[in-house]
Amino acid sequence: MPHLENVVLCRESQVSTLQSLFGERHHFSFPSIFIYGHTASGKTYVTQTLLKTLELPHVFVNCVECFTLRLLLEQILNKLNHLSSSEDGCSTEITCETFNDFVRLFKQVTAAENLKDQTVYIVLDKAEYLRDMEANLLPGFLRLQELADRNVTVLFLSEIVWEKFRPNTGCFEPFVLYFPDYSIGNLQKILSHDHPPEYSADFYAAYINILLGVFYTVCRDLKELRHLAVLNFPKYCEPVVKGEASERDTRKLWRNIEPHLKKAMQTVYLREVSSSQWEKLQKDDTDPGQLKGLSAHTHVELPYYSKFILIAAYLASYNPARTDKRFFLKHHGKIKKTNFLKKHEKTSNHLLGPKPFPLDRLLAILYSIVDSRVAPTANIFSQITSLVTLQLLTLVGHDDQLDGPKYKCTVSLDFIRAIARWSVWLCHPGWSTVVRSWLTATSASQDGEL
């Protein structure tokens, strides 16, 4: 189909396979088809476009929305009932409690004249949520054609493989179809197809090439890349609009867009601000290297002691344990200075990444940086657990290890700086001096110890 090839790009083999499986409208199709692939690989779009283009009677249901058995079954039946009674213009709501009732009601609905001699397709998107429902639901859908004695095909769309679905008791095996990730060439072709009519296709293709060169290593999600392309294109063509460059002046266009793509790189997938807010930030070019408070991670709200725990965890992750006495004891005595450094200590600790530390060391640093007396109560330990749940700390090893749990701090230096500035503003003068000197040291140099 020429029209279908223009609408669905880079999925020719999958479209061809599905068309051959569907066959003619009055032919019996395969009872169940399982389509899987990573997010934004075109599963839903290709399936919906193919069914609509071929004008096949189908019902599309999202299993996230229909989170109970009753909601799911009633949604399918009511949509089918709407299809069968569309000519009459009237339909009644159907209630259904069990899968046995669903099969009986499905026979009645599909007995309508306009659904009698053609295949009915039921598409279940986000099908992995079916595993959390009743045990007979998945095997029932797989054998629905046999149970209802009707010409019906059930399509499962999922991001996980079929082996994760298969019940231990066995079931009817569906036809499995894999949608691979888009290659960089596929993404270039698909994104270039969306070029605005007021600009040439070559100009927009050059912009997409630059965009993929920056983001492809960290993001291969077509939806996110399409969002980034739309968001940053006005800034890319700004010199052309102002008459400062031509469409072929690639170097000047790249120099103009580079700092703004670096900003967007730090917020990929997060969508922390709306598109209008992002455009407003784009217009402020006083310091293109900074996010100007864009990231919501620098404004995260944490309980009082959780902020100190996080600072203590960061210090424990990026400072060797032998320096704790020098940094956190007021009367640590005379420490012999030496210029000797081990080979691995000559590299910046920020480049080496966070090191694991025991719970005892975390609490010792916490007690030294908080002026008030902090008792090791269940409140403190529960806040540490909450920080692990929030993925601000990572638990290293098993929960039941005998020598005590070990943690790693997973937040960035900018995040800790924002929390430490809050601490300087809020806390007592003694702690303020400690944090202020630490902030000055980390701002001056990020090499070696903090």
Tab-separated table of C-alpha atoms in Angstrom:
chain	number	residue	atom	x	y	z
A	1	MET	CA	0.000	0.000	0.000
A	2	PRO	CA	1.731	3.211	-1.135
A	3	HIS	CA	-0.264	5.387	1.285
A	4	LEU	CA	0.670	3.167	4.240
A	5	GLU	CA	4.380	3.280	3.350
A	6	ASN	CA	4.309	7.090	3.483
A	7	VAL	CA	2.625	7.098	6.893
A	8	VAL	CA	4.535	4.265	8.583
A	9	LEU	CA	8.276	4.760	8.060
A	10	CYS	CA	11.067	2.239	8.686
A	11	ARG	CA	8.688	-0.566	9.669
A	12	GLU	CA	8.137	-2.213	6.276
A	13	SER	CA	8.879	-5.786	7.368
A	14	GLN	CA	6.595	-5.584	10.429
A	15	VAL	CA	3.763	-4.066	8.389
A	16	SER	CA	4.168	-6.757	5.733
A	17	THR	CA	4.084	-9.512	8.375
A	18	LEU	CA	0.948	-8.128	10.012
A	19	GLN	CA	-0.810	-7.711	6.675
A	20	SER	CA	-0.072	-11.333	5.764
A	21	LEU	CA	-1.354	-12.468	9.189
A	22	PHE	CA	-4.554	-10.434	8.858
A	23	GLY	CA	-5.291	-11.750	5.395
A	24	GLU	CA	-8.688	-11.025	3.849
A	25	ARG	CA	-11.493	-9.577	5.957
A	26	HIS	CA	-13.565	-12.777	5.900
A	27	HIS	CA	-10.610	-15.148	6.480
A	28	PHE	CA	-9.888	-16.604	9.896
A	29	SER	CA	-6.758	-14.892	11.214
A	30	PHE	CA	-4.216	-16.127	13.757
A	31	PRO	CA	-5.978	-16.443	17.177
A	32	SER	CA	-3.466	-14.294	19.065
A	33	ILE	CA	-0.458	-12.148	18.139
A	34	PHE	CA	2.124	-10.971	20.675
A	35	ILE	CA	4.011	-7.795	19.638
A	36	TYR	CA	6.883	-6.657	21.822
A	37	GLY	CA	9.717	-4.130	21.748
A	38	HIS	CA	11.139	-1.239	23.712
A	39	THR	CA	9.172	1.929	24.335
A	40	ALA	CA	8.692	4.234	21.318
A	41	SER	CA	9.544	1.486	18.839
A	42	GLY	CA	6.290	1.970	16.884
A	43	LYS	CA	4.212	-0.962	18.182
A	44	THR	CA	1.045	0.981	19.032
A	45	TYR	CA	1.339	3.425	16.143
A	46	VAL	CA	1.876	0.743	13.497
A	47	THR	CA	-0.944	-1.456	14.812
A	48	GLN	CA	-3.469	1.391	15.053
A	49	THR	CA	-2.508	2.872	11.689
A	50	LEU	CA	-2.726	-0.493	9.940
A	51	LEU	CA	-6.143	-1.333	11.395
A	52	LYS	CA	-7.548	2.125	10.614
A	53	THR	CA	-6.104	2.236	7.092
A	54	LEU	CA	-7.450	-1.213	6.237
A	55	GLU	CA	-10.758	-0.250	7.932
A	56	LEU	CA	-10.862	-3.436	9.975
A	57	PRO	CA	-13.284	-3.655	12.928
A	58	HIS	CA	-11.131	-3.364	16.021
A	59	VAL	CA	-11.181	-2.398	19.691
A	60	PHE	CA	-8.184	-0.716	21.304
A	61	VAL	CA	-7.866	-0.970	25.100
A	62	ASN	CA	-5.077	0.322	27.361
A	63	CYS	CA	-4.513	-2.051	30.284
A	64	VAL	CA	-3.150	0.786	32.439
A	65	GLU	CA	-6.533	2.517	32.329
A	66	CYS	CA	-8.478	-0.733	32.815
A	67	PHE	CA	-6.716	-1.877	35.965
A	68	THR	CA	-9.359	-4.375	37.117
A	69	LEU	CA	-10.891	-7.388	35.390
A	70	ARG	CA	-14.364	-5.850	35.286
A	71	LEU	CA	-13.165	-2.549	33.786
A	72	LEU	CA	-11.169	-4.375	31.110
A	73	LEU	CA	-13.937	-6.767	30.033
A	74	GLU	CA	-16.659	-4.110	30.059
A	75	GLN	CA	-14.500	-1.717	28.045
A	76	ILE	CA	-13.976	-4.338	25.322
A	77	LEU	CA	-17.643	-5.343	25.198
A	78	ASN	CA	-18.986	-1.780	25.175
A	79	LYS	CA	-16.640	-0.710	22.396
A	80	LEU	CA	-17.625	-3.767	20.369
A	81	ASN	CA	-21.272	-3.061	21.080
A	82	HIS	CA	-20.763	0.484	19.824
A	83	LEU	CA	-19.246	-0.897	16.602
A	84	SER	CA	-22.104	-3.331	16.020
A	85	SER	CA	-24.822	-0.777	16.774
A	86	SER	CA	-23.217	2.211	15.031
A	87	GLU	CA	-25.686	1.955	12.186
A	88	ASP	CA	-28.679	2.040	14.544
A	89	GLY	CA	-27.199	4.885	16.552
A	90	CYS	CA	-28.202	3.401	19.924
A	91	SER	CA	-26.373	1.097	22.298
A	92	THR	CA	-26.782	0.024	25.921
A	93	GLU	CA	-24.034	-0.288	28.505
A	94	ILE	CA	-22.968	-3.874	29.164
A	95	THR	CA	-21.888	-5.094	32.601
A	96	CYS	CA	-19.580	-8.077	32.970
A	97	GLU	CA	-18.092	-9.633	36.104
A	98	THR	CA	-16.241	-12.783	34.993
A	99	PHE	CA	-14.465	-14.115	31.929
A	100	ASN	CA	-17.193	-16.752	31.442
A	101	ASP	CA	-19.764	-13.954	31.186
A	102	PHE	CA	-17.408	-12.155	28.788
A	103	VAL	CA	-17.311	-15.103	26.383
A	104	ARG	CA	-21.127	-15.413	26.434
A	105	LEU	CA	-21.664	-11.662	25.888
A	106	PHE	CA	-18.919	-11.547	23.248
A	107	LYS	CA	-20.827	-14.138	21.186
A	108	GLN	CA	-23.979	-12.029	21.369
A	109	VAL	CA	-22.260	-8.770	20.402
A	110	THR	CA	-20.316	-10.250	17.472
A	111	ALA	CA	-23.460	-11.911	16.105
A	112	ALA	CA	-24.458	-8.517	14.653
A	113	GLU	CA	-24.783	-8.374	10.880
A	114	ASN	CA	-21.893	-5.942	10.277
A	115	LEU	CA	-19.454	-8.071	12.340
A	116	LYS	CA	-20.659	-11.495	11.246
A	117	ASP	CA	-18.443	-12.292	8.283
A	118	GLN	CA	-15.205	-10.520	9.130
A	119	THR	CA	-12.383	-10.724	11.648
A	120	VAL	CA	-12.739	-8.669	14.836
A	121	TYR	CA	-9.459	-7.459	16.358
A	122	ILE	CA	-8.982	-6.788	20.078
A	123	VAL	CA	-5.787	-4.816	20.815
A	124	LEU	CA	-4.531	-4.878	24.410
A	125	ASP	CA	-1.848	-2.200	24.892
A	126	LYS	CA	0.506	-2.399	27.911
A	127	ALA	CA	-0.351	-6.086	28.100
A	128	GLU	CA	2.222	-6.721	30.857
A	129	TYR	CA	-0.414	-5.497	33.344
A	130	LEU	CA	-2.513	-8.574	32.552
A	131	ARG	CA	-0.081	-10.617	34.645
A	132	ASP	CA	-1.358	-8.852	37.784
A	133	MET	CA	-4.987	-9.851	37.114
A	134	GLU	CA	-6.790	-13.176	37.424
A	135	ALA	CA	-4.813	-16.260	36.405
A	136	ASN	CA	-7.378	-17.394	33.803
A	137	LEU	CA	-7.441	-14.071	31.941
A	138	LEU	CA	-4.329	-14.413	29.773
A	139	PRO	CA	-4.969	-18.055	28.741
A	140	GLY	CA	-8.586	-17.096	28.035
A	141	PHE	CA	-7.635	-14.270	25.677
A	142	LEU	CA	-5.099	-16.516	23.929
A	143	ARG	CA	-7.869	-19.052	23.160
A	144	LEU	CA	-10.729	-16.593	22.690
A	145	GLN	CA	-11.230	-17.631	19.066
A	146	GLU	CA	-11.737	-21.242	20.156
A	147	LEU	CA	-13.852	-20.452	23.236
A	148	ALA	CA	-16.219	-18.048	21.488
A	149	ASP	CA	-16.221	-19.874	18.129
A	150	ARG	CA	-15.897	-16.493	16.421
A	151	ASN	CA	-13.513	-14.958	13.909
A	152	VAL	CA	-11.485	-12.907	16.412
A	153	THR	CA	-7.807	-12.065	16.849
A	154	VAL	CA	-6.337	-10.706	20.090
A	155	LEU	CA	-3.189	-8.570	19.760
A	156	PHE	CA	-0.985	-8.072	22.827
A	157	LEU	CA	1.366	-5.057	22.818
A	158	SER	CA	4.089	-5.175	25.439
A	159	GLU	CA	7.576	-3.949	26.290
A	160	ILE	CA	8.668	-7.281	27.779
A	161	VAL	CA	9.311	-10.634	26.137
A	162	TRP	CA	6.773	-13.463	25.872
A	163	GLU	CA	8.774	-15.702	28.222
A	164	LYS	CA	7.826	-13.354	31.092
A	165	PHE	CA	4.136	-13.993	30.311
A	166	ARG	CA	4.045	-17.738	29.818
A	167	PRO	CA	2.186	-19.430	32.738
A	168	ASN	CA	3.774	-22.391	34.512
A	169	THR	CA	0.776	-24.530	33.625
A	170	GLY	CA	1.260	-23.876	29.907
A	171	CYS	CA	-0.994	-22.101	27.443
A	172	PHE	CA	-1.709	-21.580	23.760
A	173	GLU	CA	1.356	-20.004	22.126
A	174	PRO	CA	0.700	-16.760	20.217
A	175	PHE	CA	2.486	-15.599	17.101
A	176	VAL	CA	5.397	-13.476	18.389
A	177	LEU	CA	6.500	-10.383	16.457
A	178	TYR	CA	9.469	-8.250	17.537
A	179	PHE	CA	9.814	-4.522	16.889
A	180	PRO	CA	13.542	-3.639	17.126
A	181	ASP	CA	14.790	-0.233	18.196
A	182	TYR	CA	15.120	2.413	15.518
A	183	SER	CA	18.653	2.854	14.208
A	184	ILE	CA	20.163	6.329	13.909
A	185	GLY	CA	19.384	6.243	10.179
A	186	ASN	CA	15.748	5.377	10.908
A	187	LEU	CA	15.466	8.198	13.438
A	188	GLN	CA	17.029	10.626	10.958
A	189	LYS	CA	14.481	9.648	8.311
A	190	ILE	CA	11.463	9.765	10.643
A	191	LEU	CA	12.357	13.075	12.312
A	192	SER	CA	13.297	14.716	9.003
A	193	HIS	CA	9.850	13.799	7.698
A	194	ASP	CA	8.351	16.318	10.185
A	195	HIS	CA	10.046	19.373	8.701
A	196	PRO	CA	8.071	22.667	8.779
A	197	PRO	CA	6.767	23.766	5.365
A	198	GLU	CA	8.409	27.206	5.587
A	199	TYR	CA	11.919	25.666	5.613
A	200	SER	CA	13.567	23.354	3.122
A	201	ALA	CA	13.852	19.636	3.825
A	202	ASP	CA	17.671	19.777	3.601
A	203	PHE	CA	17.841	22.557	6.222
A	204	TYR	CA	15.692	20.593	8.698
A	205	ALA	CA	17.593	17.360	7.942
A	206	ALA	CA	20.866	19.145	8.830
A	207	TYR	CA	19.300	20.262	12.123
A	208	ILE	CA	18.119	16.706	12.915
A	209	ASN	CA	21.623	15.437	12.144
A	210	ILE	CA	23.065	17.859	14.732
A	211	LEU	CA	20.375	16.936	17.260
A	212	LEU	CA	21.026	13.199	16.912
A	213	GLY	CA	24.775	13.778	17.120
A	214	VAL	CA	24.243	15.292	20.576
A	215	PHE	CA	21.423	13.166	22.018
A	216	TYR	CA	21.646	9.739	20.358
A	217	THR	CA	24.148	8.356	22.886
A	218	VAL	CA	21.871	9.169	25.851
A	219	CYS	CA	18.380	9.021	24.343
A	220	ARG	CA	16.945	6.808	21.602
A	221	ASP	CA	13.301	7.330	22.479
A	222	LEU	CA	11.558	8.627	19.348
A	223	LYS	CA	8.941	10.533	21.358
A	224	GLU	CA	11.539	12.330	23.452
A	225	LEU	CA	13.731	13.115	20.432
A	226	ARG	CA	10.717	14.477	18.571
A	227	HIS	CA	9.876	16.673	21.568
A	228	LEU	CA	13.471	17.955	21.716
A	229	ALA	CA	13.498	18.626	17.971
A	230	VAL	CA	10.353	20.772	18.154
A	231	LEU	CA	11.521	22.557	21.307
A	232	ASN	CA	14.973	23.599	20.073
A	233	PHE	CA	14.303	24.268	16.386
A	234	PRO	CA	13.279	27.963	16.842
A	235	LYS	CA	16.667	28.617	18.469
A	236	TYR	CA	18.484	26.826	15.638
A	237	CYS	CA	16.871	28.906	12.902
A	238	GLU	CA	17.104	32.182	14.874
A	239	PRO	CA	20.193	33.446	12.952
A	240	VAL	CA	18.394	32.720	9.656
A	241	VAL	CA	15.301	34.634	10.793
A	242	LYS	CA	17.433	37.606	11.877
A	243	GLY	CA	19.374	37.544	8.618
A	244	GLU	CA	22.693	36.869	10.351
A	245	ALA	CA	23.271	33.560	8.549
A	246	SER	CA	22.006	31.554	5.614
A	247	GLU	CA	20.541	28.044	5.715
A	248	ARG	CA	23.864	26.654	4.480
A	249	ASP	CA	25.977	28.369	7.158
A	250	THR	CA	26.173	25.221	9.286
A	251	ARG	CA	29.070	26.345	11.481
A	252	LYS	CA	27.351	29.533	12.626
A	253	LEU	CA	24.063	27.727	13.227
A	254	TRP	CA	25.843	25.089	15.295
A	255	ARG	CA	27.628	27.716	17.383
A	256	ASN	CA	24.290	29.342	18.145
A	257	ILE	CA	22.460	26.141	19.136
A	258	GLU	CA	25.262	24.307	21.003
A	259	PRO	CA	24.829	25.868	24.495
A	260	HIS	CA	21.066	25.376	24.349
A	261	LEU	CA	21.424	21.696	23.438
A	262	LYS	CA	23.742	21.306	26.424
A	263	LYS	CA	20.985	22.730	28.627
A	264	ALA	CA	18.462	20.307	27.173
A	265	MET	CA	20.919	17.407	27.675
A	266	GLN	CA	20.650	17.854	31.461
A	267	THR	CA	16.867	17.502	31.456
A	268	VAL	CA	16.315	14.659	28.970
A	269	TYR	CA	13.181	12.655	29.918
A	270	LEU	CA	12.496	14.848	32.965
A	271	ARG	CA	10.056	17.387	31.453
A	272	GLU	CA	10.535	19.544	34.554
A	273	VAL	CA	9.191	22.689	32.903
A	274	SER	CA	6.578	23.344	30.249
A	275	SER	CA	7.540	24.170	26.674
A	276	SER	CA	6.650	27.834	27.180
A	277	GLN	CA	8.855	28.047	30.286
A	278	TRP	CA	11.692	26.395	28.394
A	279	GLU	CA	11.393	28.917	25.546
A	280	LYS	CA	11.495	31.724	28.104
A	281	LEU	CA	14.716	30.287	29.529
A	282	GLN	CA	16.143	29.993	26.023
A	283	LYS	CA	15.750	33.746	25.502
A	284	ASP	CA	17.907	34.536	28.538
A	285	ASP	CA	21.459	34.122	27.208
A	286	THR	CA	23.427	35.774	30.018
A	287	ASP	CA	24.961	32.486	31.138
A	288	PRO	CA	24.247	29.658	28.700
A	289	GLY	CA	26.347	27.174	30.643
A	290	GLN	CA	24.054	27.217	33.652
A	291	LEU	CA	20.583	25.781	34.026
A	292	LYS	CA	19.506	28.785	36.118
A	293	GLY	CA	17.611	26.612	38.567
A	294	LEU	CA	15.781	24.683	35.871
A	295	SER	CA	16.368	21.264	37.373
A	296	ALA	CA	13.787	20.289	39.957
A	297	HIS	CA	16.434	18.150	41.675
A	298	THR	CA	18.060	21.282	43.091
A	299	HIS	CA	14.724	22.269	44.665
A	300	VAL	CA	13.684	18.896	46.038
A	301	GLU	CA	11.960	19.089	49.404
A	302	LEU	CA	13.411	16.769	52.042
A	303	PRO	CA	12.914	16.495	55.805
A	304	TYR	CA	15.269	18.500	58.030
A	305	TYR	CA	17.679	15.726	58.979
A	306	SER	CA	17.475	14.019	55.563
A	307	LYS	CA	19.345	16.971	54.050
A	308	PHE	CA	22.154	16.603	56.581
A	309	ILE	CA	22.229	12.841	56.036
A	310	LEU	CA	22.580	13.403	52.293
A	311	ILE	CA	25.439	15.889	52.785
A	312	ALA	CA	27.168	13.457	55.146
A	313	ALA	CA	26.694	10.649	52.608
A	314	TYR	CA	28.225	12.749	49.838
A	315	LEU	CA	31.244	13.598	52.000
A	316	ALA	CA	31.669	9.928	52.907
A	317	SER	CA	31.411	8.856	49.246
A	318	TYR	CA	33.946	11.303	47.839
A	319	ASN	CA	36.465	11.673	50.710
A	320	PRO	CA	38.822	8.893	51.854
A	321	ALA	CA	38.105	7.589	55.341
A	322	ARG	CA	41.613	8.608	56.517
A	323	THR	CA	40.676	12.293	56.091
A	324	ASP	CA	37.652	12.190	58.413
A	325	LYS	CA	39.734	13.023	61.475
A	326	ARG	CA	41.225	16.102	59.805
A	327	PHE	CA	37.902	17.360	58.419
A	328	PHE	CA	35.396	16.612	61.158
A	329	LEU	CA	37.255	16.737	64.502
A	330	LYS	CA	37.829	20.136	66.119
A	331	HIS	CA	40.814	18.961	68.173
A	332	HIS	CA	42.392	16.337	65.976
A	333	GLY	CA	45.941	17.081	67.067
A	334	LYS	CA	48.944	17.505	64.858
A	335	ILE	CA	48.707	15.761	61.498
A	336	LYS	CA	51.886	15.083	59.578
A	337	LYS	CA	51.742	16.594	56.124
A	338	THR	CA	53.012	14.581	53.202
A	339	ASN	CA	53.039	15.060	49.466
A	340	PHE	CA	52.929	11.323	48.840
A	341	LEU	CA	49.812	10.228	47.008
A	342	LYS	CA	48.923	6.800	45.831
A	343	LYS	CA	48.557	6.401	42.098
A	344	HIS	CA	44.760	6.102	42.135
A	345	GLU	CA	44.463	9.169	44.429
A	346	LYS	CA	46.019	11.463	41.826
A	347	THR	CA	42.769	11.233	39.848
A	348	SER	CA	39.822	13.437	40.756
A	349	ASN	CA	37.407	11.636	43.045
A	350	HIS	CA	34.552	13.067	40.974
A	351	LEU	CA	35.881	11.235	37.933
A	352	LEU	CA	36.293	7.985	39.853
A	353	GLY	CA	32.732	8.150	41.124
A	354	PRO	CA	31.231	7.580	44.595
A	355	LYS	CA	32.799	5.014	46.912
A	356	PRO	CA	30.807	2.797	49.289
A	357	PHE	CA	30.850	3.640	52.991
A	358	PRO	CA	29.515	1.862	56.110
A	359	LEU	CA	26.562	3.103	58.110
A	360	ASP	CA	28.750	3.830	61.160
A	361	ARG	CA	30.880	6.274	59.177
A	362	LEU	CA	27.801	8.029	57.802
A	363	LEU	CA	26.383	8.546	61.296
A	364	ALA	CA	29.775	9.736	62.648
A	365	ILE	CA	29.993	12.424	59.942
A	366	LEU	CA	26.343	13.349	60.532
A	367	TYR	CA	26.955	13.887	64.266
A	368	SER	CA	29.976	16.071	63.536
A	369	ILE	CA	28.260	18.414	61.043
A	370	VAL	CA	25.020	18.914	63.001
A	371	ASP	CA	25.468	21.234	65.969
A	372	SER	CA	22.520	19.887	67.928
A	373	ARG	CA	22.699	16.508	69.589
A	374	VAL	CA	21.212	13.843	67.307
A	375	ALA	CA	20.200	10.546	68.858
A	376	PRO	CA	20.411	7.426	66.616
A	377	THR	CA	16.666	6.856	66.758
A	378	ALA	CA	14.360	4.981	64.422
A	379	ASN	CA	13.480	8.343	62.859
A	380	ILE	CA	17.050	8.773	61.568
A	381	PHE	CA	17.259	5.210	60.241
A	382	SER	CA	13.871	5.494	58.523
A	383	GLN	CA	15.043	8.671	56.765
A	384	ILE	CA	18.109	6.827	55.478
A	385	THR	CA	15.786	4.128	54.119
A	386	SER	CA	13.624	6.808	52.482
A	387	LEU	CA	16.682	8.295	50.761
A	388	VAL	CA	17.463	4.830	49.366
A	389	THR	CA	13.869	4.525	48.134
A	390	LEU	CA	14.182	7.920	46.439
A	391	GLN	CA	17.401	6.635	44.789
A	392	LEU	CA	19.425	9.463	46.316
A	393	LEU	CA	21.408	6.790	48.144
A	394	THR	CA	22.141	3.270	46.906
A	395	LEU	CA	22.405	0.249	49.179
A	396	VAL	CA	25.546	-1.726	48.330
A	397	GLY	CA	25.462	-5.472	48.960
A	398	HIS	CA	22.699	-7.472	50.640
A	399	ASP	CA	20.390	-6.329	53.410
A	400	ASP	CA	21.397	-9.235	55.653
A	401	GLN	CA	25.183	-8.793	55.542
A	402	LEU	CA	26.762	-9.316	58.960
A	403	ASP	CA	29.203	-6.377	58.954
A	404	GLY	CA	26.473	-3.747	58.556
A	405	PRO	CA	24.995	-2.131	55.437
A	406	LYS	CA	27.069	-0.027	53.062
A	407	TYR	CA	25.783	2.830	50.922
A	408	LYS	CA	26.756	5.038	48.001
A	409	CYS	CA	25.636	8.610	47.375
A	410	THR	CA	24.202	8.963	43.860
A	411	VAL	CA	23.452	12.697	43.699
A	412	SER	CA	25.543	15.276	41.858
A	413	LEU	CA	27.770	18.003	43.278
A	414	ASP	CA	25.321	20.721	42.158
A	415	PHE	CA	22.550	19.005	44.092
A	416	ILE	CA	24.647	18.880	47.273
A	417	ARG	CA	25.749	22.483	46.822
A	418	ALA	CA	22.111	23.600	46.707
A	419	ILE	CA	21.318	21.699	49.919
A	420	ALA	CA	24.505	22.933	51.605
A	421	ARG	CA	23.634	26.557	50.795
A	422	TRP	CA	20.275	25.966	52.468
A	423	SER	CA	22.169	24.622	55.482
A	424	VAL	CA	24.445	27.685	55.621
A	425	TRP	CA	21.399	29.963	55.608
A	426	LEU	CA	19.474	27.978	58.203
A	427	CYS	CA	21.952	26.575	60.682
A	428	HIS	CA	24.184	27.777	63.507
A	429	PRO	CA	27.370	29.820	62.917
A	430	GLY	CA	29.702	26.909	63.655
A	431	TRP	CA	28.145	24.646	61.036
A	432	SER	CA	27.819	27.610	58.661
A	433	THR	CA	31.599	28.094	58.784
A	434	VAL	CA	32.230	24.412	58.011
A	435	VAL	CA	29.841	24.325	55.055
A	436	ARG	CA	30.897	27.731	53.741
A	437	SER	CA	34.553	26.673	53.658
A	438	TRP	CA	33.580	23.384	52.002
A	439	LEU	CA	31.521	25.187	49.338
A	440	THR	CA	34.439	27.542	48.651
A	441	ALA	CA	36.836	24.607	48.319
A	442	THR	CA	34.604	22.661	45.947
A	443	SER	CA	33.879	25.730	43.838
A	444	ALA	CA	37.579	26.513	43.495
A	445	SER	CA	38.617	23.003	42.543
A	446	GLN	CA	36.897	19.654	42.065
A	447	ASP	CA	40.151	17.699	41.925
A	448	GLY	CA	41.207	15.212	44.593
A	449	GLU	CA	39.548	15.407	47.985
A	450	LEU	CA	36.725	17.827	48.678
